[in-house]
Each structure stands twice: as C-alpha cells, then as structure tokens.
PDB file of C-alpha atoms in Angstrom:
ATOM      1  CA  UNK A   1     -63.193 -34.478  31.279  1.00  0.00           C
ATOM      2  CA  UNK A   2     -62.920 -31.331  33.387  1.00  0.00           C
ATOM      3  CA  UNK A   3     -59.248 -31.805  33.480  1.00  0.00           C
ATOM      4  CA  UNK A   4     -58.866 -32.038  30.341  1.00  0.00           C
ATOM      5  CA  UNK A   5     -60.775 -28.991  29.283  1.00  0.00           C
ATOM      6  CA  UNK A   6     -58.571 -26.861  31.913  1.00  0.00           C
ATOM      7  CA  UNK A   7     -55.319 -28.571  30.349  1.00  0.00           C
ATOM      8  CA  UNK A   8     -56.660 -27.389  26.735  1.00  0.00           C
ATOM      9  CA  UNK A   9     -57.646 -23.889  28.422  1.00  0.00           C
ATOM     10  CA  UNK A  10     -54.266 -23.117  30.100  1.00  0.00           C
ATOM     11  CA  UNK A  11     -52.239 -24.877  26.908  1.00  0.00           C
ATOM     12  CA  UNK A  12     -54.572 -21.825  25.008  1.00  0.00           C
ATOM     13  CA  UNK A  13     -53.738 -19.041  27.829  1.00  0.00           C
ATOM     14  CA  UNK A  14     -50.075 -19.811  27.128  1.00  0.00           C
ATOM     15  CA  UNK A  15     -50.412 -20.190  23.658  1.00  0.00           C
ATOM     16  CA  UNK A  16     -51.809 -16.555  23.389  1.00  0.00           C
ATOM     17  CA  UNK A  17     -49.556 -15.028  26.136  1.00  0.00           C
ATOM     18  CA  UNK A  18     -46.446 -16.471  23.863  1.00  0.00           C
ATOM     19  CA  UNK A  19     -48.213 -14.645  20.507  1.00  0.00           C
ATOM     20  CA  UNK A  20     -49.007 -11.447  22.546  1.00  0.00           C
ATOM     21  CA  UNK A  21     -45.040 -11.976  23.645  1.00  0.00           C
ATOM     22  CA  UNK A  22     -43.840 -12.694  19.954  1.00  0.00           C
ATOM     23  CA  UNK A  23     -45.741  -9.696  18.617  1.00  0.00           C
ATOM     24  CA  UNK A  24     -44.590  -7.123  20.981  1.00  0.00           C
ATOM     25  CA  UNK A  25     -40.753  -8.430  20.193  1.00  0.00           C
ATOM     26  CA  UNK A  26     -41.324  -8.051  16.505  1.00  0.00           C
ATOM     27  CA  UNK A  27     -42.675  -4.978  16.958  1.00  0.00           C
ATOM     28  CA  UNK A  28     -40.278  -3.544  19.386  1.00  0.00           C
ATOM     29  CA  UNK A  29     -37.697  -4.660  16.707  1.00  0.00           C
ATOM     30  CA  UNK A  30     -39.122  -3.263  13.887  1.00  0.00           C
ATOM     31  CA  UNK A  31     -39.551   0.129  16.004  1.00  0.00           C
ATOM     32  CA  UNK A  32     -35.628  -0.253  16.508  1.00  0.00           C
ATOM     33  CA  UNK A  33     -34.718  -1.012  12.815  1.00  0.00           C
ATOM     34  CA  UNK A  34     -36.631   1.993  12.099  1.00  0.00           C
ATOM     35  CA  UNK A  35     -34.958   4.503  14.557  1.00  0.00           C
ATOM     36  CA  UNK A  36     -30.996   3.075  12.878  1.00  0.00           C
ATOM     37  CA  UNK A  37     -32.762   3.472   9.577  1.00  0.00           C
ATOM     38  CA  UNK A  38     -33.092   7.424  10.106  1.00  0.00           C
ATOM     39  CA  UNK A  39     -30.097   7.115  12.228  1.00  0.00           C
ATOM     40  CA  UNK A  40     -27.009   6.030  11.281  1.00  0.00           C
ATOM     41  CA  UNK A  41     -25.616   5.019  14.914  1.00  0.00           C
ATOM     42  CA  UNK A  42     -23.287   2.270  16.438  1.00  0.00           C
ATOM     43  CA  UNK A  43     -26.437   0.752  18.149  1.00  0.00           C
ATOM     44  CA  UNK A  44     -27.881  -2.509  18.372  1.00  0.00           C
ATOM     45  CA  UNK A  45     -31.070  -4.418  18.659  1.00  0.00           C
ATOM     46  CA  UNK A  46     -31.784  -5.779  21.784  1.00  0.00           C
ATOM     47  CA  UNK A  47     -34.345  -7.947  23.554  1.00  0.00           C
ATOM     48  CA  UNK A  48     -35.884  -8.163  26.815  1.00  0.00           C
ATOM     49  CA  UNK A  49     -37.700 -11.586  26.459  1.00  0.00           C
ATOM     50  CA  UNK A  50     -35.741 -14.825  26.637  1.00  0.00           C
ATOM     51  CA  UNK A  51     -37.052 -16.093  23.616  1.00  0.00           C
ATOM     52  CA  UNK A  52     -34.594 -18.076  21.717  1.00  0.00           C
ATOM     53  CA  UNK A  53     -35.671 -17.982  18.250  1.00  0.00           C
ATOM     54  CA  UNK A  54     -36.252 -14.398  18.172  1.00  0.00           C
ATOM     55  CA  UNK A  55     -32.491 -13.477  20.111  1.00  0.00           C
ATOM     56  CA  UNK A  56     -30.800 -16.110  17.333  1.00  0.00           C
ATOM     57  CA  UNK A  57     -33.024 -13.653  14.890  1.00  0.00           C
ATOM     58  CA  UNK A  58     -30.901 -10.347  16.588  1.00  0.00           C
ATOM     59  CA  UNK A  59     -27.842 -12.135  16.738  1.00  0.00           C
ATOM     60  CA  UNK A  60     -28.090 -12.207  12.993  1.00  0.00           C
ATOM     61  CA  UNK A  61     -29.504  -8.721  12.138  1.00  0.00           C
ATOM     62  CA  UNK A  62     -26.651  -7.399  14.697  1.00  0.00           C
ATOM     63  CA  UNK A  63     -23.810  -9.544  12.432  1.00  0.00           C
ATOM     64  CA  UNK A  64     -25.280  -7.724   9.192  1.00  0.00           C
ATOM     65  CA  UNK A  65     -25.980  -4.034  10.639  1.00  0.00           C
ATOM     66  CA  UNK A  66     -21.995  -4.595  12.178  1.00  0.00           C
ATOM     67  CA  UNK A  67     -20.874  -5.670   8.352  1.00  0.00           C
ATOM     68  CA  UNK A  68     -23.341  -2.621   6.718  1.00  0.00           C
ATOM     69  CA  UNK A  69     -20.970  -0.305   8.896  1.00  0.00           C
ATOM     70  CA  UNK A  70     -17.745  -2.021   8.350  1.00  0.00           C
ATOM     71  CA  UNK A  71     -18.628  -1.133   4.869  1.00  0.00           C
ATOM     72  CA  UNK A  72     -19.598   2.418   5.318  1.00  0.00           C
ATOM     73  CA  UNK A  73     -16.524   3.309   7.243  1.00  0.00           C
ATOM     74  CA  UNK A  74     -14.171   1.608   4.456  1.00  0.00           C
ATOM     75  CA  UNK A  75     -16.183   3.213   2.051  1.00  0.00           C
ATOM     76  CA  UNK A  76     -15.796   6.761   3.344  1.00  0.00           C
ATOM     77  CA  UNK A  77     -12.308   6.003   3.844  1.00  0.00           C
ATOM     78  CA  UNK A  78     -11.845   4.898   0.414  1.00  0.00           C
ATOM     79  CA  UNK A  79     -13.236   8.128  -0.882  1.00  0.00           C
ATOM     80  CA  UNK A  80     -11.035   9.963   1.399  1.00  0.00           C
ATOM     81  CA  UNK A  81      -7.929   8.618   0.059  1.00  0.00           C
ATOM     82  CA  UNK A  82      -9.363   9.461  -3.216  1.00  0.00           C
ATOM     83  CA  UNK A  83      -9.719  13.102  -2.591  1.00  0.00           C
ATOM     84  CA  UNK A  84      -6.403  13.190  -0.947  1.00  0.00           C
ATOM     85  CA  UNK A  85      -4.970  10.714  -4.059  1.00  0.00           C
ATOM     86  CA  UNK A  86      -6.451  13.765  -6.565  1.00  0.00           C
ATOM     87  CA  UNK A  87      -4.876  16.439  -4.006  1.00  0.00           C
ATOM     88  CA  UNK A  88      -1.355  14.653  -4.121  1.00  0.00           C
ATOM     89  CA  UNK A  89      -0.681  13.936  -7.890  1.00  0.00           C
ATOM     90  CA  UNK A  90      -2.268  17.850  -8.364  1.00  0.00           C
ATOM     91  CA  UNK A  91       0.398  19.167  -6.209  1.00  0.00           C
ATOM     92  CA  UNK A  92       3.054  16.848  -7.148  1.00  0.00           C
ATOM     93  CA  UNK A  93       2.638  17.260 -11.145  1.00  0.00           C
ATOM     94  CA  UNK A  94       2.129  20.709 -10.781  1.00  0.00           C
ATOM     95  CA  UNK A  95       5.282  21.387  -8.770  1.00  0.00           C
ATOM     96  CA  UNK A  96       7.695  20.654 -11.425  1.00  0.00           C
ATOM     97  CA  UNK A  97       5.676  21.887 -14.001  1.00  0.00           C
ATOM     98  CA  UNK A  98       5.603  25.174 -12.448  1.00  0.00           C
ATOM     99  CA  UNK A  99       9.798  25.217 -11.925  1.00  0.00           C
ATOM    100  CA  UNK A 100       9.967  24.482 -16.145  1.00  0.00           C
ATOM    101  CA  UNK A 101       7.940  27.114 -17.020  1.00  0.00           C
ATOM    102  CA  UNK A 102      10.093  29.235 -14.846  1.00  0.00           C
ATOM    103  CA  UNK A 103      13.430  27.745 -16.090  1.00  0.00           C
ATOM    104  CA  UNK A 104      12.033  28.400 -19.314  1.00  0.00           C
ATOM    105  CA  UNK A 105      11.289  32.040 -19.081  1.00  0.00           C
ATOM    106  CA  UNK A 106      14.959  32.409 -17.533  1.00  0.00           C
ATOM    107  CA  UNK A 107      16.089  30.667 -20.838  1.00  0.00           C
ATOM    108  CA  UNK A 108      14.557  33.190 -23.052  1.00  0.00           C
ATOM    109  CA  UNK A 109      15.871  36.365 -20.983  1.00  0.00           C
ATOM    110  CA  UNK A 110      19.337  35.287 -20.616  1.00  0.00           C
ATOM    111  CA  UNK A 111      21.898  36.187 -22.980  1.00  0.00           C
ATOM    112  CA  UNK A 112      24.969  34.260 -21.267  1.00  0.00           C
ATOM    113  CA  UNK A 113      25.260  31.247 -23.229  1.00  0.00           C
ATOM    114  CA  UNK A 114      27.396  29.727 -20.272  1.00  0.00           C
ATOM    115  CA  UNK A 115      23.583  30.518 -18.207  1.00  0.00           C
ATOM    116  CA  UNK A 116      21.617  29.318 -21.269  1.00  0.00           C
ATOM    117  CA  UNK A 117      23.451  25.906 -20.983  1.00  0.00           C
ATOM    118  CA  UNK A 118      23.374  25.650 -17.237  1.00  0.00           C
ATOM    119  CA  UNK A 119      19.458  26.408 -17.857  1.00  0.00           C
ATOM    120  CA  UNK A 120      18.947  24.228 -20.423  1.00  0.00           C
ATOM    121  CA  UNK A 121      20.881  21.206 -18.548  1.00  0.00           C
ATOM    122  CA  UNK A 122      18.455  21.763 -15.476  1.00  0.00           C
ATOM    123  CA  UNK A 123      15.174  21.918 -17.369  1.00  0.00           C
ATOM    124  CA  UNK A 124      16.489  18.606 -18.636  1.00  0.00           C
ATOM    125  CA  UNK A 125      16.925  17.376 -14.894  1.00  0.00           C
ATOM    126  CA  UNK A 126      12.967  18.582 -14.642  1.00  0.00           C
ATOM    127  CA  UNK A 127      11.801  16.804 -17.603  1.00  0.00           C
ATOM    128  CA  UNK A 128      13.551  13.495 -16.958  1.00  0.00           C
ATOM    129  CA  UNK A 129      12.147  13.636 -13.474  1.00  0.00           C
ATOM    130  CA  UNK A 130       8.270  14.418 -14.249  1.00  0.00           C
ATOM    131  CA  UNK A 131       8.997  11.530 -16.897  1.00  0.00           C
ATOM    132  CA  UNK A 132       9.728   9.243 -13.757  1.00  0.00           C
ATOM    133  CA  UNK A 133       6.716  10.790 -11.769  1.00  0.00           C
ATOM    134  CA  UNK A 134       4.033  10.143 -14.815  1.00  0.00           C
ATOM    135  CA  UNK A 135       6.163   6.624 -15.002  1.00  0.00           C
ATOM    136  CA  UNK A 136       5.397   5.866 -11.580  1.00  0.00           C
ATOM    137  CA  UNK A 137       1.921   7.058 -11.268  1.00  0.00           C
ATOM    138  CA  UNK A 138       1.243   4.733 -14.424  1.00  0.00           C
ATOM    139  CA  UNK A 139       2.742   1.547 -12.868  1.00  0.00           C
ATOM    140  CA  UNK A 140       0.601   2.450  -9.659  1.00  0.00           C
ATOM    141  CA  UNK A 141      -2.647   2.870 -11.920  1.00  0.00           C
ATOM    142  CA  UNK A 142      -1.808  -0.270 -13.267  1.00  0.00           C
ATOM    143  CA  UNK A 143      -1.301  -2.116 -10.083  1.00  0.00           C
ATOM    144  CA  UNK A 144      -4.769  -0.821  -8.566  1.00  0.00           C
ATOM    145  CA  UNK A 145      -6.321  -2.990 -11.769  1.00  0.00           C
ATOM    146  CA  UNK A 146      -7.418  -6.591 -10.174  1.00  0.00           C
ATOM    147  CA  UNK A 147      -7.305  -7.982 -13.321  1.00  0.00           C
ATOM    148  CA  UNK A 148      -3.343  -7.068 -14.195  1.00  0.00           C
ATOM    149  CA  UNK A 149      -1.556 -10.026 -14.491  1.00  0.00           C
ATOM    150  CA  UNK A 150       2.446  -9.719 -14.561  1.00  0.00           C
ATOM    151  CA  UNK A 151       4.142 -12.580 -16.550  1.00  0.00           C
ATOM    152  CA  UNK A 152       5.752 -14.880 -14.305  1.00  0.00           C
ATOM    153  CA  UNK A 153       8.971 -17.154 -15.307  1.00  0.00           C
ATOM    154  CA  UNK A 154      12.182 -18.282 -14.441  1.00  0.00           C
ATOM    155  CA  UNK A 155      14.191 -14.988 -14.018  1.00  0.00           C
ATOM    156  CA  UNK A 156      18.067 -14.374 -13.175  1.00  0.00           C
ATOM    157  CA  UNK A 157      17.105 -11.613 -10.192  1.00  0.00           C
ATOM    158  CA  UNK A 158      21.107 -11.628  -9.361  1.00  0.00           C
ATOM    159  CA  UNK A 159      21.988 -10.227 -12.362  1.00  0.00           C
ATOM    160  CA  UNK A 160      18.273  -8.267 -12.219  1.00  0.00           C
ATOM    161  CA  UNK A 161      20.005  -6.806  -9.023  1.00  0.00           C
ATOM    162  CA  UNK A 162      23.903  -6.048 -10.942  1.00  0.00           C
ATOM    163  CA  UNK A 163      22.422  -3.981 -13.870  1.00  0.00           C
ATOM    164  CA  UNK A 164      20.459  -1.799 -11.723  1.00  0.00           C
ATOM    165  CA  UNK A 165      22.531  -1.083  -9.441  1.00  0.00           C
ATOM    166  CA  UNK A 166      25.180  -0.373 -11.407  1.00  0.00           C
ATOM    167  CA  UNK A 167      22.467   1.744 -13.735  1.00  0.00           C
ATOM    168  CA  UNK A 168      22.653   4.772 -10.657  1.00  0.00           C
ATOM    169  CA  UNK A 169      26.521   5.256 -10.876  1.00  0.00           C
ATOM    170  CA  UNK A 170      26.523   8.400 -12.371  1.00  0.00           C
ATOM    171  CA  UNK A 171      23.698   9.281  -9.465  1.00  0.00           C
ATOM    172  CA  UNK A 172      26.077   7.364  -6.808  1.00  0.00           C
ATOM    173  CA  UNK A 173      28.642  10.178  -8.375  1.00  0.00           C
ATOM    174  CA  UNK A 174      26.702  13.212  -8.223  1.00  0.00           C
ATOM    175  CA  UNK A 175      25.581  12.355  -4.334  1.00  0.00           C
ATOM    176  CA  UNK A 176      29.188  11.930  -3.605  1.00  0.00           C
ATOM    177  CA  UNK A 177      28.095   8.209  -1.694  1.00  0.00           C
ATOM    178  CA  UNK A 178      30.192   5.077  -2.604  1.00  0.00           C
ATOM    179  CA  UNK A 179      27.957   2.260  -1.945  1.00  0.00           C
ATOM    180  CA  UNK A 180      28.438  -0.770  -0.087  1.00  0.00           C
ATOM    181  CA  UNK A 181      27.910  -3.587  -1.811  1.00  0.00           C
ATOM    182  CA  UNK A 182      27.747  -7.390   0.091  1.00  0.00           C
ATOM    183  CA  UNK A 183      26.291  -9.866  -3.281  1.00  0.00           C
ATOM    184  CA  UNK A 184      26.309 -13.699  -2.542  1.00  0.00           C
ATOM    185  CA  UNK A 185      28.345 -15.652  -5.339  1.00  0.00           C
ATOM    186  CA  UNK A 186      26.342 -18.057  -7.684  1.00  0.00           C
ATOM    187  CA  UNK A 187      23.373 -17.441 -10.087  1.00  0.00           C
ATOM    188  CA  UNK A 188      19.624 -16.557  -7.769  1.00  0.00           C
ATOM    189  CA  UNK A 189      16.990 -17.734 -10.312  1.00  0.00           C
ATOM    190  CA  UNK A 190      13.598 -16.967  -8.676  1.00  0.00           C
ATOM    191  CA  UNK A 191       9.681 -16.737 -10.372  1.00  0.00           C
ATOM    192  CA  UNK A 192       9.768 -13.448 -11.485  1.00  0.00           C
ATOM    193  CA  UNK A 193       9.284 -10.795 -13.839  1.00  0.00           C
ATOM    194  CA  UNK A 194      12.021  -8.987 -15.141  1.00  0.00           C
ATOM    195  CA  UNK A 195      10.571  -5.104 -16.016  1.00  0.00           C
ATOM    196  CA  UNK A 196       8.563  -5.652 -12.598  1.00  0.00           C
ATOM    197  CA  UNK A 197      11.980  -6.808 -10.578  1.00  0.00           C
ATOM    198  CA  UNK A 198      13.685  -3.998 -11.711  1.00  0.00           C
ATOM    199  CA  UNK A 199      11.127  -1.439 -11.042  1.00  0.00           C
ATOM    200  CA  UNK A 200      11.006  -2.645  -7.705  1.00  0.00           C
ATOM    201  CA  UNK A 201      14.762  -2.584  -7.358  1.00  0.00           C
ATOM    202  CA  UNK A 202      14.648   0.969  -8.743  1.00  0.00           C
ATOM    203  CA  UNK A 203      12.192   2.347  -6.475  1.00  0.00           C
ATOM    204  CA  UNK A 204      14.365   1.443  -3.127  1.00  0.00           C
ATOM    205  CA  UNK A 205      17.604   3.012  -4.477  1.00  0.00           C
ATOM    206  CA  UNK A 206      15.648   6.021  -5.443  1.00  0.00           C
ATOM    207  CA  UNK A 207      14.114   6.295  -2.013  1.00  0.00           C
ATOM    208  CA  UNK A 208      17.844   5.404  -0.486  1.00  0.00           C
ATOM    209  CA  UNK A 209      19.207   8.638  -2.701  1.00  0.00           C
ATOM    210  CA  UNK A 210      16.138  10.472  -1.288  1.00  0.00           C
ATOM    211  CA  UNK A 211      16.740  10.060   2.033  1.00  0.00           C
ATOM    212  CA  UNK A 212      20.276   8.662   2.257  1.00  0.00           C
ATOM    213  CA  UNK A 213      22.477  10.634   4.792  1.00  0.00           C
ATOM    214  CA  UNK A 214      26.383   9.702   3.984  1.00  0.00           C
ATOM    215  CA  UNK A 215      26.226   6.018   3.194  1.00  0.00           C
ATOM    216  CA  UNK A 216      24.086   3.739   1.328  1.00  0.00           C
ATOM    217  CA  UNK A 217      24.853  -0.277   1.033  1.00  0.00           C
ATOM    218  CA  UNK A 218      23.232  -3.084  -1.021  1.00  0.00           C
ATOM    219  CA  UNK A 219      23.156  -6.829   0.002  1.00  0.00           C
ATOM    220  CA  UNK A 220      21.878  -9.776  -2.229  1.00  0.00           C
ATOM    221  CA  UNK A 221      20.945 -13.310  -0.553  1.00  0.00           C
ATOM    222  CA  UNK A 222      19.077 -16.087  -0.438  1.00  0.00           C
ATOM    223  CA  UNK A 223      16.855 -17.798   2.198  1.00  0.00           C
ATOM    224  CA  UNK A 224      15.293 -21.630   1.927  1.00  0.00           C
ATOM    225  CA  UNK A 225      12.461 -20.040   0.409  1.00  0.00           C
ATOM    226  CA  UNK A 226      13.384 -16.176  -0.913  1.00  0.00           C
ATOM    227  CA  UNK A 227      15.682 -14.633  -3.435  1.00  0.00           C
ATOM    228  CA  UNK A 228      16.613 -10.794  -1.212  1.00  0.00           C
ATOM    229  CA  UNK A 229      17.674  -7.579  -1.863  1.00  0.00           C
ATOM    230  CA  UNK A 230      18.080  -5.573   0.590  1.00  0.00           C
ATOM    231  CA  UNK A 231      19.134  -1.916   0.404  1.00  0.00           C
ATOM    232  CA  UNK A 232      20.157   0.336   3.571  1.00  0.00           C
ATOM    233  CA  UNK A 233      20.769   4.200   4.236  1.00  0.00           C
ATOM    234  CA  UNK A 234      22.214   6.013   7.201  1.00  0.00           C
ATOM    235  CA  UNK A 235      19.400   8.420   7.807  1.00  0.00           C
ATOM    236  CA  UNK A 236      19.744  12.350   9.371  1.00  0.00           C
ATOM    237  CA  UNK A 237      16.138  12.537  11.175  1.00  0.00           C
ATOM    238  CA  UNK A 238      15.095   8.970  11.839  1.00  0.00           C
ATOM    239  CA  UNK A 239      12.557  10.261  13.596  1.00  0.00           C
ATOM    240  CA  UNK A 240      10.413  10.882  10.492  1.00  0.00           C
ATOM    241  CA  UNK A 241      10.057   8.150   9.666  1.00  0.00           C
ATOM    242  CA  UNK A 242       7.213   6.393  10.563  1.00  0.00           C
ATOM    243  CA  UNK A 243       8.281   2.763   9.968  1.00  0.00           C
ATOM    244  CA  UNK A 244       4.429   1.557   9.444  1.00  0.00           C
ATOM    245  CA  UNK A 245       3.564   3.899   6.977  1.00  0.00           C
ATOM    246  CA  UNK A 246       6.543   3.540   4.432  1.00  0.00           C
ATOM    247  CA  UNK A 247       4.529   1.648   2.068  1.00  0.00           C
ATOM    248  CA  UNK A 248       1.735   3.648   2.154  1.00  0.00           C
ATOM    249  CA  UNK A 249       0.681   5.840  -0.691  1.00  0.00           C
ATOM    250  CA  UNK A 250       1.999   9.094  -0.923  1.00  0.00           C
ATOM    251  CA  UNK A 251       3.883   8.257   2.371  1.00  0.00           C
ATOM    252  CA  UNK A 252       7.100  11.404   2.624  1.00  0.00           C
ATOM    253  CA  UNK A 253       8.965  11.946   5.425  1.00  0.00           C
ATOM    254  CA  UNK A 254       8.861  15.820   6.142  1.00  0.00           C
ATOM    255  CA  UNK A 255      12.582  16.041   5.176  1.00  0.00           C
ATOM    256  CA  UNK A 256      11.602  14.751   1.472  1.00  0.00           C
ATOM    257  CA  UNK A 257       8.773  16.746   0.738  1.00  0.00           C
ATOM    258  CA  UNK A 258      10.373  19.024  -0.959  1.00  0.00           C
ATOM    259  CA  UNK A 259      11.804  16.621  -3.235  1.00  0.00           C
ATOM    260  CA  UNK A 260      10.078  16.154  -7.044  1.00  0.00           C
ATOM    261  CA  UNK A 261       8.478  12.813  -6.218  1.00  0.00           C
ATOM    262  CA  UNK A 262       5.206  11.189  -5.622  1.00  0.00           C
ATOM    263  CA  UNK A 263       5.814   9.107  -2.646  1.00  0.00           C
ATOM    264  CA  UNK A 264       4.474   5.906  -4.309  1.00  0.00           C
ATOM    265  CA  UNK A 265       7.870   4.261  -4.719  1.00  0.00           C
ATOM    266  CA  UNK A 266       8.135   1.991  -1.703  1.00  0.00           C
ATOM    267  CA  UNK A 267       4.114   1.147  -2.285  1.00  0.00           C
ATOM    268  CA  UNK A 268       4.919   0.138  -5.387  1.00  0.00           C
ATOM    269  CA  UNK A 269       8.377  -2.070  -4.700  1.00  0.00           C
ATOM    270  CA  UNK A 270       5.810  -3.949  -2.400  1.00  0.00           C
ATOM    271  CA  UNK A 271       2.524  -4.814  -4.886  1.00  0.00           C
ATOM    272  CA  UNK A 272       4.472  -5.754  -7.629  1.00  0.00           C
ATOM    273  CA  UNK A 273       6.543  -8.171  -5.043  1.00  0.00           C
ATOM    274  CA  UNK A 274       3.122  -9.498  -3.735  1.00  0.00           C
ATOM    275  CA  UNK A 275       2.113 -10.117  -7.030  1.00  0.00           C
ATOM    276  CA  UNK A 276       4.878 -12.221  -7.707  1.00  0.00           C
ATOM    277  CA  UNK A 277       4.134 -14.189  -4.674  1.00  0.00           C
ATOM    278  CA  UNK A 278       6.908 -12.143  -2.318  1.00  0.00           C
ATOM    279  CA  UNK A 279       7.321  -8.793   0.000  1.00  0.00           C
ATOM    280  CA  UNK A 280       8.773  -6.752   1.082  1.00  0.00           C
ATOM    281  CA  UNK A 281       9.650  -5.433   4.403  1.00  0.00           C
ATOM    282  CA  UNK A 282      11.453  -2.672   6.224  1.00  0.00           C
ATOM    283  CA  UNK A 283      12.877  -1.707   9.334  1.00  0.00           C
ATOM    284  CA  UNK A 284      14.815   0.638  11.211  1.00  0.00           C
ATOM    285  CA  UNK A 285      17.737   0.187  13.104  1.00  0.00           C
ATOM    286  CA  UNK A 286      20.055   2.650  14.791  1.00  0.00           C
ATOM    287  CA  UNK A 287      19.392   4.806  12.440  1.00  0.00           C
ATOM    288  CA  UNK A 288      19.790   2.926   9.689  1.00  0.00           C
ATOM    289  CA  UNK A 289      16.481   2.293   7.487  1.00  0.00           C
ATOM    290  CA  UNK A 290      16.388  -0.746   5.498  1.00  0.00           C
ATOM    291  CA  UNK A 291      13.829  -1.785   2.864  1.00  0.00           C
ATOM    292  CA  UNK A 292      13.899  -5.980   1.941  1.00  0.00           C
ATOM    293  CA  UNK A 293      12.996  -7.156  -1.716  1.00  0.00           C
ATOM    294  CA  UNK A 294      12.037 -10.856  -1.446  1.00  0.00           C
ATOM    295  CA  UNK A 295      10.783 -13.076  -4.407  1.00  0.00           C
ATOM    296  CA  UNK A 296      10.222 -16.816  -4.309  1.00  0.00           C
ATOM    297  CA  UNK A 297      13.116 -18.625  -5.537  1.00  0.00           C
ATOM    298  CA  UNK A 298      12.379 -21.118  -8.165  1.00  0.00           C
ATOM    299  CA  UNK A 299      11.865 -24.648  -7.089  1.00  0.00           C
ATOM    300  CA  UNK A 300      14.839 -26.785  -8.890  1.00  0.00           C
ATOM    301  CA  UNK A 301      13.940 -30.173  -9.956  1.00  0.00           C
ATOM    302  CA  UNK A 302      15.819 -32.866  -8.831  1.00  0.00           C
ATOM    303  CA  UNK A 303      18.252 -34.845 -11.217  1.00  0.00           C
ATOM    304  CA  UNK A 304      17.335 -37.970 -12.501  1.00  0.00           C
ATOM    305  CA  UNK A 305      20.295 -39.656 -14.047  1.00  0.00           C
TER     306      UNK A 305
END
C-alpha cells in the first residue's frame, strides 16, 4: 500500500513538473510570436526543452512564418517592378511623343517643301513606331491576364516563318544587311497560333535589327519534338548583354536604349511560346547572340490503310 501511494505521488510530481514544463514552452513561444509580430525579422522560434510534441508544433509555425516571408519579399518585389513597369512605359511613350511634337513644330516653320517632305516622311517613321510600342505593350497586358487563352490548331509555322521574314525586306534594305537564310525543305505543321507565331517571329527580327552589327541569319528546323526558328546577329558590344536577363521585361542593352522601343519584345516571343506549350531560348556565342523559337510539332496520326 505504501508503495503504491509513493508510485501515485511521484507519477503526480512528474505529472506537474511536465505541465509546469509545457506552460513555460507555450509561454516562451507566445512571448516569441509576439516580439516577430512587432518585428518583422528573419528569426525563428526555438525551444530549449526536448519535448516532442511541442518542437513538431515549431517545426510547423517555422514552415509558415518562412512561407509569410517568402510572400512578403515577392510581394515587395512585385510592387517594385510595378513602379519601375509605370517608370518605363512613362519614359518610353513619352520619348517619341516628345520627338513628334518637335518634328511637328519644324513642319510648320519650314518653308522648303523638299524639308516639309523629309519632315513629314520622319514623323511618319515616329507614328508607325509608337503604333508598334502601344502594339506591344497591349499584347504584354494581354499576356499578364491568367485567364487569356490563345487558340490552338494545326498551323503551317514554315510558311508562318517565309511571310515574315520576307515582311522586313524593305527594313533588311534600309540596314544595308542581306540575311542569311538556312530553311529545311518540306511543310513544319506544329500546334500553334498563327497571329501569336508571327508576333513572336516579329519580335526576334526586330531585336536582331536592334542590335544587329553587320550580319543577321535565319534558320528553320525541326527536332523529334519542336518546330525552330532560330534567328542570329553578329553583335558590336557583347558584353551588354546579359544573357539571363534577355527575356526580362524592359530588359535593353545600354547600346539600345536610345532606340524607340519598350524592351518587352524578347519577353513576349517567350510567353506566347509557353503558352503554346514551347520556348524559347537564347545564347551567346563568339559574339554572336541567338534567340530559339520552338513550338510543339503536331503529332501525325499514323495511316491506316
């Protein structure tokens, strides 16, 4: 009987010393959730008892305080990009803006009709290229919408590739650059659609004529899985360029910011190939920077005869 009241007693004494233990942990951890509540540091709670329900109980505040700042550092980032996004397409609309209304006041003071028509010709070089800034920053708006769904279907991108290419002659021309051109022979049919192929096709021969030194050249293949384009340029500084960054928004090298455009071309070539299921890729070689258009080919069904 005396045995078994000293059992009960010391099963009580630990009993109590495990509650006393539990309630200084919980408060201890409260007192820390408390102090990151009021401050917003990279700390975490800790224990100093080796109790393993209340450490699993850490573990799993830690994972969520870890995830709460994950989200508060994309967060911030996200509105920094924004303010820089607004600070861009300011600077980039106003630009040419800015050159019309000079071009325009030239217009009205000259009284050479051989200046009035070399005026008039280059406020029509402005217009057409704000119309291809507002056209870009649309299709970018466009793409940032989750819910934008391009049509997908069975698409000719070879001949996608021919009449855009051949649509920048006259540019070709003025640049004094013959292109290269290395096109496989047969039809490429690939999952695709059209407008969005030949936006993104657009967008890396306007970046080539951008930055394109003395020669430009276009290939068109196929892989066991990929319908490519790939278009190269000789470059004069390849050291700006900072091959990771090319399809970032906004991304310029410094020798192009002085150019009328909005930097979103290359961004753009890329969503609109991951949202028909492709990429795109570049790289730089020698000093030769090449940007890769690849779309999934489209699967052929066998013949049954």
């Amino acid at each position: 009987m005396i045995l078994w009241t000293a059992a009960v007693s010391a099963a009580l004494v630990i009993l109590i010393v495990i509650f006393i233990l539990y309630r200084r942990q919980v408060k201890e951890i409260c007192r820390q959730l408390a102090f990151l509540k009021e401050n917003p540091t990279n700390m975490r709670l800790t224990s100093q008892l080796p109790l393993s329900e209340v450490n699993k109980l850490i573990d799993e505040v830690n994972d969520l305080l870890d995830r709460s700042r994950e989200l508060r550092k994309e967060s911030l980032h996200s509105e920094t990009q924004l303010k820089e996004t607004i600070t861009s397409l300011s600077h980039d609309i106003r630009t040419p803006l800015t050159s019309l209304d000079g071009y325009f006041q030239l217009l009205q003071e000259s009284m050479s009709e051989e200046e009035r028509l070399r005026y008039i010709e280059i406020i029509q070089t402005r217009i057409e290229s704000l119309k291809d800034m507002l056209e870009e920053l649309f299709t970018y708006a466009r793409l940032q919408d989750h819910e934008y769904r391009l049509e997908l279907g069975k698409t000719d991108f070879g001949q996608c590739v021919y009449d855009t290419v051949f649509s920048f002659y006259q540019d070709f021309q003025k640049r004094g650059i013959e292109p290269e051109a290395d096109f496989c022979d047969g039809r490429i049919y690939v999952r695709g659609n059209e407008e969005a192929l030949r936006r993104g096709i657009q967008n890396m021969i306007k970046n080539a004529l951008v930055y394109g030194y003395t020669q430009i050249s276009f290939k068109l293949y196929k892989t066991d899985k990929y319908a490519g384009f790939r278009c190269s340029n000789d470059t004069e500084h390849p050291d700006e360029i900072d091959i990771r960054q090319v399809f970032g928004r906004f991304y310029k090298a410094d020798s192009a910011r002085t150019q009328n455009s909005t930097g979103l071309g290359l961004s753009i070539t890329k969503e609109l190939a991951r949202r028909m299921g492709g990429t795109a890729e570049a790289s730089l070689e020698k000093g030769i920077f090449s940007v890769d258009f690849l779309i999934p080919l489209v699967e052929e069904k066998p013949y049954n005869s």
